[in-house]
Coordinates of C-alpha atoms in Angstrom, one line a residue:
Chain A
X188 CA -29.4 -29.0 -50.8
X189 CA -31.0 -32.6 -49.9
X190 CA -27.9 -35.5 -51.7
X191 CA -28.0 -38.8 -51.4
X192 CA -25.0 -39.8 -49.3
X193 CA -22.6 -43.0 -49.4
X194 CA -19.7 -44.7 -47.6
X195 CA -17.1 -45.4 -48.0
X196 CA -16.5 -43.7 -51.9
X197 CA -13.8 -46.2 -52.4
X198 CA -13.0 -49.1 -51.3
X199 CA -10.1 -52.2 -51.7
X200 CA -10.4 -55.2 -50.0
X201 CA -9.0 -59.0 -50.6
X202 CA -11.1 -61.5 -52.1
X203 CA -13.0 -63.6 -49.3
X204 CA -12.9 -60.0 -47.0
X205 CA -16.4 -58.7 -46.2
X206 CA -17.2 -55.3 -47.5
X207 CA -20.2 -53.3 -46.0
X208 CA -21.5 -50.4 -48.1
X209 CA -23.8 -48.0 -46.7
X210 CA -26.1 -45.6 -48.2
X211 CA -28.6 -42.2 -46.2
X212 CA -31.5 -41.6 -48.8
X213 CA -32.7 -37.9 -48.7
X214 CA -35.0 -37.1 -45.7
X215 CA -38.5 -38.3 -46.3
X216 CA -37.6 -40.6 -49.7
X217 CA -39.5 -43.7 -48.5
X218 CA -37.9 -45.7 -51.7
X219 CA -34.5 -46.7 -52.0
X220 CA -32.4 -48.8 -54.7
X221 CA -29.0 -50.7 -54.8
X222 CA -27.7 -50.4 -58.6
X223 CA -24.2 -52.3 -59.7
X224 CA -22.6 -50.6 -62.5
X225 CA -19.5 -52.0 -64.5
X226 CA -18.2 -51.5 -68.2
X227 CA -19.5 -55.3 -69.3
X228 CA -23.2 -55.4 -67.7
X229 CA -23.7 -51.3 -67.2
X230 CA -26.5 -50.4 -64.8
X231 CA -28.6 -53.0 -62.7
X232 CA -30.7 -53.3 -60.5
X233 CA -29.7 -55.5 -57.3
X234 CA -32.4 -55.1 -55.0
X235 CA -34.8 -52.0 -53.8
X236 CA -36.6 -51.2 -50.5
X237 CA -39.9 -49.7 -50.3
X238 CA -41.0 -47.9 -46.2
X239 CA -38.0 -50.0 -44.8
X240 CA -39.2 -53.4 -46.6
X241 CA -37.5 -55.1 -49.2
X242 CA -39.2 -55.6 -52.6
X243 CA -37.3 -56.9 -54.9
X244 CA -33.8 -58.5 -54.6
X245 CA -33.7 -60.7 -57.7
X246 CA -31.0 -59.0 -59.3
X247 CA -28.7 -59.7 -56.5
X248 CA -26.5 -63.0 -56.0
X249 CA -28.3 -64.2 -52.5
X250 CA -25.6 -66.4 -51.5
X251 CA -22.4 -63.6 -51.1
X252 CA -24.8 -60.5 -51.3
X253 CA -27.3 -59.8 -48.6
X254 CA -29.6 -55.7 -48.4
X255 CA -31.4 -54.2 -45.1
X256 CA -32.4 -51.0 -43.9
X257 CA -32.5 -51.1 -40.2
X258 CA -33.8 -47.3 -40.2
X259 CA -35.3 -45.0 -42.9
X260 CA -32.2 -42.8 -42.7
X261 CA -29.6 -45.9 -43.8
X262 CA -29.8 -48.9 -46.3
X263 CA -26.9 -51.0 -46.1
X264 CA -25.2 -53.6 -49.0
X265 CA -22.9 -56.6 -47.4
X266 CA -21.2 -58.8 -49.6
X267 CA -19.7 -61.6 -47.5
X268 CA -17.5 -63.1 -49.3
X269 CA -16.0 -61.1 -51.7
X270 CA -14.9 -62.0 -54.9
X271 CA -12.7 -60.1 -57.6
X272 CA -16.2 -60.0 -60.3
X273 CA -17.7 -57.6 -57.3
X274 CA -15.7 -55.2 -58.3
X275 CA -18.1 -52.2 -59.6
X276 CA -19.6 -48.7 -58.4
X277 CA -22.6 -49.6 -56.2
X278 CA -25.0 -46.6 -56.5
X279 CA -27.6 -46.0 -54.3
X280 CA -30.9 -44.0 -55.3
X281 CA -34.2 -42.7 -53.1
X282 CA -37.3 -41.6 -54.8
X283 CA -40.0 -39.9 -52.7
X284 CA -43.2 -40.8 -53.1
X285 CA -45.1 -43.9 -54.0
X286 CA -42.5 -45.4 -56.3
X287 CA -45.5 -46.0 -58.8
X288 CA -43.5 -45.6 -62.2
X289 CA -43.4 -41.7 -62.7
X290 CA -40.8 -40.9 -59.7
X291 CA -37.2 -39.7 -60.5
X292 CA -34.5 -41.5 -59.0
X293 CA -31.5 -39.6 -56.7
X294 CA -28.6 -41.3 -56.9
X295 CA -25.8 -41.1 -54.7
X296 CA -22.2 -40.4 -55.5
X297 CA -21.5 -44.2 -55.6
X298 CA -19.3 -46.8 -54.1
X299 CA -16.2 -48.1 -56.0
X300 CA -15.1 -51.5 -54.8
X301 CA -12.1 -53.1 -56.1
X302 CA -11.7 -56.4 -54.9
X303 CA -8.0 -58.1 -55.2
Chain B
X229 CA -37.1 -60.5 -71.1
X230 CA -36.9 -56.7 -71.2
X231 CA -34.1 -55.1 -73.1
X232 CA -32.7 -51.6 -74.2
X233 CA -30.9 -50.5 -77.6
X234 CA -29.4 -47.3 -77.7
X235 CA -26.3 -46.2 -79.9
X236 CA -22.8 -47.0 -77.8
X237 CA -21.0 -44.2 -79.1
X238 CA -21.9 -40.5 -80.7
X239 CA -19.4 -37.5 -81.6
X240 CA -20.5 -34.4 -82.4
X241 CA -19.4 -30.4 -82.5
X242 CA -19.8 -27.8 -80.4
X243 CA -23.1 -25.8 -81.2
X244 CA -24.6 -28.5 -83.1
X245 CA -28.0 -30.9 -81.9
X246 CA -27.9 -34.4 -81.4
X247 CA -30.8 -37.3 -81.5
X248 CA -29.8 -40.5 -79.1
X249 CA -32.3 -42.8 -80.5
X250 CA -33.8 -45.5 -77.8
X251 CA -35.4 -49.3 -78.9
X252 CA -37.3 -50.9 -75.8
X253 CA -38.8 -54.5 -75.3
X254 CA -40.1 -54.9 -72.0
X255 CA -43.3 -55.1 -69.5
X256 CA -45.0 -53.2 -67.4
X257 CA -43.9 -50.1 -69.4
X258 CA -44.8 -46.9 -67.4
X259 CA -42.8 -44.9 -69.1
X260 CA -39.1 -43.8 -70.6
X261 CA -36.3 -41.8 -69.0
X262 CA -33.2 -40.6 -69.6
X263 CA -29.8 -39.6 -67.3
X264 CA -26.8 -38.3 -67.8
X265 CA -23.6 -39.5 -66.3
X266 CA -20.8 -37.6 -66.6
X267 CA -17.0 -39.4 -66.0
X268 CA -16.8 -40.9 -62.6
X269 CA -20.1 -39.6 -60.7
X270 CA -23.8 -40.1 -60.3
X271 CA -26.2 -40.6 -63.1
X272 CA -28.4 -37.3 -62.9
X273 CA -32.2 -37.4 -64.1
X274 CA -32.8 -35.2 -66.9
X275 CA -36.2 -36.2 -68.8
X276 CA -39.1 -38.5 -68.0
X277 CA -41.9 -39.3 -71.0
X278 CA -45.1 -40.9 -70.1
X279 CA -47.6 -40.2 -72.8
X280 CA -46.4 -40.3 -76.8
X281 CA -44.9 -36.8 -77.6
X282 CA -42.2 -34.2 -77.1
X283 CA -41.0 -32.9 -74.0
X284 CA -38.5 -30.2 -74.0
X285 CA -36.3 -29.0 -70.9
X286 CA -34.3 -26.5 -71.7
X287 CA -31.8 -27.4 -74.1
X288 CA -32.5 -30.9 -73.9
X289 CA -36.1 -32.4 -75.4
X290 CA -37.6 -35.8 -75.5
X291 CA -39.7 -38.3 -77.4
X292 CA -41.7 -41.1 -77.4
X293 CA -43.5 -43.3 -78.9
X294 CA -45.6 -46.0 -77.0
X295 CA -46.5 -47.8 -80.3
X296 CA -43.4 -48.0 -81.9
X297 CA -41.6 -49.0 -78.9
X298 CA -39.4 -45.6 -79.2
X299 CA -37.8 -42.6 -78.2
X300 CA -35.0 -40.2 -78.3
X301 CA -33.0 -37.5 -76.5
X302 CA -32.3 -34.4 -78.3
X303 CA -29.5 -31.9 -77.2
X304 CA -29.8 -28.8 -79.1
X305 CA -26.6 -26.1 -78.7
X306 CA -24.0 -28.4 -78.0
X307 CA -21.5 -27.5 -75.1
X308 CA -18.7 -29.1 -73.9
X309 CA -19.5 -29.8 -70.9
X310 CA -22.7 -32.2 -72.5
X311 CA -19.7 -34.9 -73.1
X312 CA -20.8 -37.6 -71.1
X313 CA -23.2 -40.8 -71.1
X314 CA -26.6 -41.2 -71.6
X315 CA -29.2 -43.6 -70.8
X316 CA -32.2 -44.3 -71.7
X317 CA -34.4 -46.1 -68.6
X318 CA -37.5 -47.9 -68.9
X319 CA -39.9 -47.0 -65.6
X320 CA -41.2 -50.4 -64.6
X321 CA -43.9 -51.7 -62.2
X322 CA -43.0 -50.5 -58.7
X323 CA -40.5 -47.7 -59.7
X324 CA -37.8 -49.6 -61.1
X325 CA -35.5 -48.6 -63.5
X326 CA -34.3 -50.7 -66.2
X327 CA -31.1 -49.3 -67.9
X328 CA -29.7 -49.3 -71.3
X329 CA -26.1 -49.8 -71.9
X330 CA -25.8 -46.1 -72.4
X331 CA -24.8 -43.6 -75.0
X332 CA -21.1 -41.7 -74.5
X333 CA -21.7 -38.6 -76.5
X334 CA -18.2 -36.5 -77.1
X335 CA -18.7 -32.9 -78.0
X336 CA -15.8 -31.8 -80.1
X337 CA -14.5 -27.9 -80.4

């Protein structure tokens, strides 16, 4: 039963800490995607990775927030420092294939960050 | 800008269907889905529309319409275990999702 996998599932840190989330897209998805959800903004999109290159980080705060994916088998979310409005679930979802529009996403169990 | 309007809140009875409507305004439309999340975990894929029409999954159908900027989730035989959110996605260029705010449908005995 191929899953998305993530680490840590929670986590708590102090402001200004860094926090490194990591994320193992199912074997052979070639697409993966960093989502933020919270109550206020919902679901969005923070950056996505297409054969190991990034795409598309727009919806991510460059200065605190950084996204790579040294290997196909982990994509990896820093935020450096952290601030008390990071706190979310960070989802992480593969899609196999092309990516062209028609794929369904896998999401991971998530990442809940609570940042004092 | 690209934007989603979909109910906040829905409550309905065991046994009984539900329609979750869906407004979109946005670009490089490919096409509409919808997830469920239930409390606490992953949002799960349930229905993808492409083309203007009904798809139907099961319990769960689907419906667009490309003109009208439109669609809807119906669950049909109510359970319990439906209680959770919904979302309505809009598949963009390169295979991103853009979410609604989501829909937290409560199924009552």
């Amino acid at each position: 039963d191929a899953r998305v996998t993530q680490t840590p599932r929670h986590k708590v840190t102090e402001m200004g800490q860094e926090v490194t989330m990591r994320c193992q897209p199912i074997l052979g998805h070639n697409t993966v995607f960093w989502y933020r959800q919270t109550m206020m903004q919902g679901l969005e999109l923070l950056a996505y990775f297409r054969n190991r290159a990034p795409l598309d980080d727009s919806g991510m705060p460059k200065d605190r927030f950084s996204a790579e994916m040294p290997d196909a088998t982990l994509a990896t979310l820093k935020i450096q420092p952290s601030e008390p409005r990071d706190s979310a679930v960070y989802f992480c979802a593969s899609v196999p294939g092309t990516g062209a529009g028609t794929d369904t996403q896998y999401f991971g169990p998530g990442t809940r960050l609570t940042v004092l | 800008g690209q934007s989603l309007e979909q109910p906040s809140e829905v409550t309905a009875v065991e046994g009984a269907i539900v329609q979750i409507n869906c407004t979109y305004q946005t670009s490089g439309f490919y096409g509409l889905s919808w997830y469920q999340q239930h409390d606490g975990g992953a949002p799960t894929f349930l229905s993808y529309n492409a083309l203007d029409g009904l798809e139907e999954t099961g319990r769960f159908s689907s419906f667009l319409s490309r003109s009208d900027s439109y669609g809807y989730l119906l669950l049909q035989e109510l359970q319990m275990k439906d209680s959770a959110s919904y979302f309505c996605a809009v598949n963009n260029q390169g295979g991103k999702l853009i979410f609604g705010q989501g829909t937290e449908l409560s199924v009552k005995p």
